[in-house]
Structure formats: C-alpha cells, structure tokens
CSV table of C-alpha atoms in Angstrom, one decimal:
chain,number,residue,atom,x,y,z
A,231,UNK,CA,-37.8,-89.8,155.1
A,232,UNK,CA,-38.3,-87.9,151.8
A,233,UNK,CA,-39.7,-89.5,148.7
A,234,UNK,CA,-39.5,-87.4,145.5
A,235,UNK,CA,-41.5,-88.2,142.4
A,236,UNK,CA,-42.8,-86.7,139.2
A,237,UNK,CA,-39.7,-86.6,137.0
A,238,UNK,CA,-39.9,-87.7,133.4
A,239,UNK,CA,-39.2,-86.7,129.8
A,240,UNK,CA,-40.7,-83.4,128.5
A,241,UNK,CA,-40.1,-81.2,125.5
A,242,UNK,CA,-38.6,-77.8,125.7
A,243,UNK,CA,-41.2,-75.3,126.7
A,244,UNK,CA,-43.3,-77.8,128.6
A,245,UNK,CA,-44.1,-78.2,132.2
A,246,UNK,CA,-43.7,-80.7,135.0
A,247,UNK,CA,-44.6,-80.8,138.6
A,248,UNK,CA,-42.4,-82.6,141.1
A,249,UNK,CA,-43.6,-83.8,144.5
A,250,UNK,CA,-41.8,-84.8,147.6
A,251,UNK,CA,-43.6,-86.6,150.4
A,252,UNK,CA,-42.2,-86.3,153.9
A,253,UNK,CA,-42.7,-88.8,156.6
A,254,UNK,CA,-41.3,-89.6,160.1
A,255,UNK,CA,-41.2,-86.1,161.4
A,256,UNK,CA,-43.3,-82.9,161.9
A,257,UNK,CA,-43.4,-81.4,158.5
A,258,UNK,CA,-44.1,-77.9,159.6
A,259,UNK,CA,-40.9,-77.8,161.6
A,260,UNK,CA,-38.8,-77.9,158.5
A,261,UNK,CA,-37.8,-75.5,155.8
A,262,UNK,CA,-38.0,-77.4,152.5
A,263,UNK,CA,-35.8,-77.1,149.4
A,264,UNK,CA,-35.1,-78.5,146.0
A,265,UNK,CA,-31.7,-78.9,144.5
A,266,UNK,CA,-30.6,-80.4,141.1
A,267,UNK,CA,-27.5,-82.0,139.7
A,268,UNK,CA,-26.8,-82.3,136.0
A,269,UNK,CA,-24.3,-84.9,134.7
A,270,UNK,CA,-20.8,-83.8,135.4
A,271,UNK,CA,-21.9,-80.7,137.4
A,272,UNK,CA,-22.1,-79.8,141.0
A,273,UNK,CA,-25.4,-79.9,142.9
A,274,UNK,CA,-27.3,-76.6,142.4
A,275,UNK,CA,-29.8,-74.8,144.6
A,276,UNK,CA,-33.2,-74.5,142.9
A,277,UNK,CA,-35.7,-73.2,145.4
A,278,UNK,CA,-36.7,-73.2,149.1
A,279,UNK,CA,-39.9,-72.5,151.0
A,280,UNK,CA,-40.3,-71.5,154.7
A,281,UNK,CA,-41.9,-73.6,157.3
A,282,UNK,CA,-45.2,-71.7,157.2
A,283,UNK,CA,-45.0,-71.2,153.4
A,284,UNK,CA,-45.1,-67.4,153.8
A,285,UNK,CA,-42.0,-66.9,151.8
A,286,UNK,CA,-40.0,-68.6,149.1
A,287,UNK,CA,-36.7,-68.1,147.3
A,288,UNK,CA,-35.5,-69.4,144.0
A,289,UNK,CA,-32.2,-69.6,142.3
A,290,UNK,CA,-31.4,-67.2,139.5
A,291,UNK,CA,-31.4,-69.9,136.8
A,292,UNK,CA,-35.1,-70.8,137.5
A,293,UNK,CA,-36.5,-67.5,138.8
A,294,UNK,CA,-39.8,-66.7,137.1
A,295,UNK,CA,-40.2,-70.2,135.7
A,296,UNK,CA,-40.2,-72.6,138.7
A,297,UNK,CA,-42.5,-72.3,141.7
A,298,UNK,CA,-42.0,-74.0,145.0
A,299,UNK,CA,-45.0,-74.6,147.3
A,300,UNK,CA,-45.9,-76.9,150.2
A,301,UNK,CA,-49.1,-78.5,151.6
A,302,UNK,CA,-48.9,-79.2,155.3
A,303,UNK,CA,-52.0,-81.3,155.3
A,304,UNK,CA,-50.4,-83.7,152.8
A,305,UNK,CA,-46.8,-83.4,154.2
A,306,UNK,CA,-45.7,-82.6,150.6
A,307,UNK,CA,-43.6,-80.0,148.9
A,308,UNK,CA,-44.0,-79.3,145.2
A,309,UNK,CA,-41.9,-77.8,142.4
A,310,UNK,CA,-43.9,-76.6,139.5
A,311,UNK,CA,-41.5,-76.3,136.6
A,312,UNK,CA,-42.7,-74.2,133.6
A,313,UNK,CA,-41.0,-73.1,130.3
A,314,UNK,CA,-38.5,-75.9,130.7
A,315,UNK,CA,-35.2,-75.8,128.8
A,316,UNK,CA,-32.7,-78.5,127.9
A,317,UNK,CA,-30.4,-77.0,130.5
A,318,UNK,CA,-32.9,-77.9,133.2
A,319,UNK,CA,-32.1,-81.6,132.6
A,320,UNK,CA,-30.9,-83.0,135.9
A,321,UNK,CA,-31.6,-85.2,138.9
A,322,UNK,CA,-33.8,-83.2,141.2
A,323,UNK,CA,-33.6,-83.7,145.0
A,324,UNK,CA,-35.8,-82.5,147.8
A,325,UNK,CA,-34.3,-81.7,151.2
A,326,UNK,CA,-35.4,-80.7,154.7
A,327,UNK,CA,-33.8,-78.3,157.0
A,328,UNK,CA,-34.5,-77.9,160.8
A,329,UNK,CA,-33.5,-74.3,160.3
A,330,UNK,CA,-33.9,-73.1,163.9
A,331,UNK,CA,-32.0,-69.9,163.4
A,332,UNK,CA,-33.8,-68.4,160.4
A,333,UNK,CA,-37.3,-68.7,159.0
A,334,UNK,CA,-36.7,-66.9,155.7
A,335,UNK,CA,-36.2,-69.3,152.7
A,336,UNK,CA,-33.4,-66.9,151.5
A,337,UNK,CA,-31.0,-68.3,154.1
A,338,UNK,CA,-31.4,-71.9,152.9
A,339,UNK,CA,-29.4,-72.0,149.6
A,340,UNK,CA,-26.5,-74.2,150.6
A,341,UNK,CA,-26.5,-78.0,150.8
A,342,UNK,CA,-25.0,-77.8,154.3
A,343,UNK,CA,-28.1,-76.0,155.5
A,344,UNK,CA,-30.2,-79.2,155.1
A,345,UNK,CA,-30.4,-82.2,157.4
A,346,UNK,CA,-32.3,-84.7,155.3
A,347,UNK,CA,-32.3,-85.6,151.6
A,348,UNK,CA,-34.6,-87.6,149.4
A,349,UNK,CA,-33.5,-89.7,146.4
A,350,UNK,CA,-33.4,-87.9,143.1
A,351,UNK,CA,-36.0,-87.9,140.4
A,352,UNK,CA,-34.8,-87.5,136.9
A,353,UNK,CA,-36.0,-84.7,134.7
A,354,UNK,CA,-35.0,-84.8,131.0
A,355,UNK,CA,-35.9,-81.9,128.7
A,356,UNK,CA,-35.5,-82.6,125.0
A,357,UNK,CA,-34.9,-79.8,122.5
C-alpha cells in the first residue's frame, strides 16, 4: 500500500516536499517513482529512484528542479519540488515497481513498469 501526502497550494517559485509511505512489502525490493496528471492531460513521468537509492532519473520537464529520494528506514520516498511553476499543477502519484530486470531508475519511466500505485496528492501552483 502506498500513501502519498504533502500536496497543497504554493506560489510560483516556491517549494513543496511530497512524501509517500509504503507498507505491506519489503520497501528495498522496489524501484520507486513519481508521476503526475494535470487536468485534461495524460499521466506524465516525473522521477524514479533505484532500490538502493544509488541512482535516480527525472523527466525533462522537472530536471534540475525536482529531486527524488528515499529513506529505507522509514519506508518512504520523497519528491522535493523547487522553483515551482503553474505548469507543475497536477495530481501527483507515487508508484512501486518490482523491477527484477533492471536496477537503473532510467528504465522506469512508463506507467506499465509499475505494479502498485498510491492515491494522488494535489499540488496547485498559483502565478
């Protein structure tokens, strides 16, 4: 089970940190990712982190602004979002992938790569 939190309303240029608590499995067995979906748009890959947190990969639209990380002691994955823009407004979803074939986060950019999904947490960025 994945429980996302931390969404809210923020002004453009501000920051937010999303959290996703995982339960019911061995956290370190999963590649973790964040996706987002804006109204009227398809779900978009945001970022992923490998099982051991030794590598991450971010989508082009957030590269250099968003940072994904994980804390295995807390079974939690984070998304630190900086320099937020109105275009970042969306529901943000965390997801977990068994990912037995690859360890690199680069290979986990598609929704079909993931086995479990949390509920969304809404981020609204005002201009």
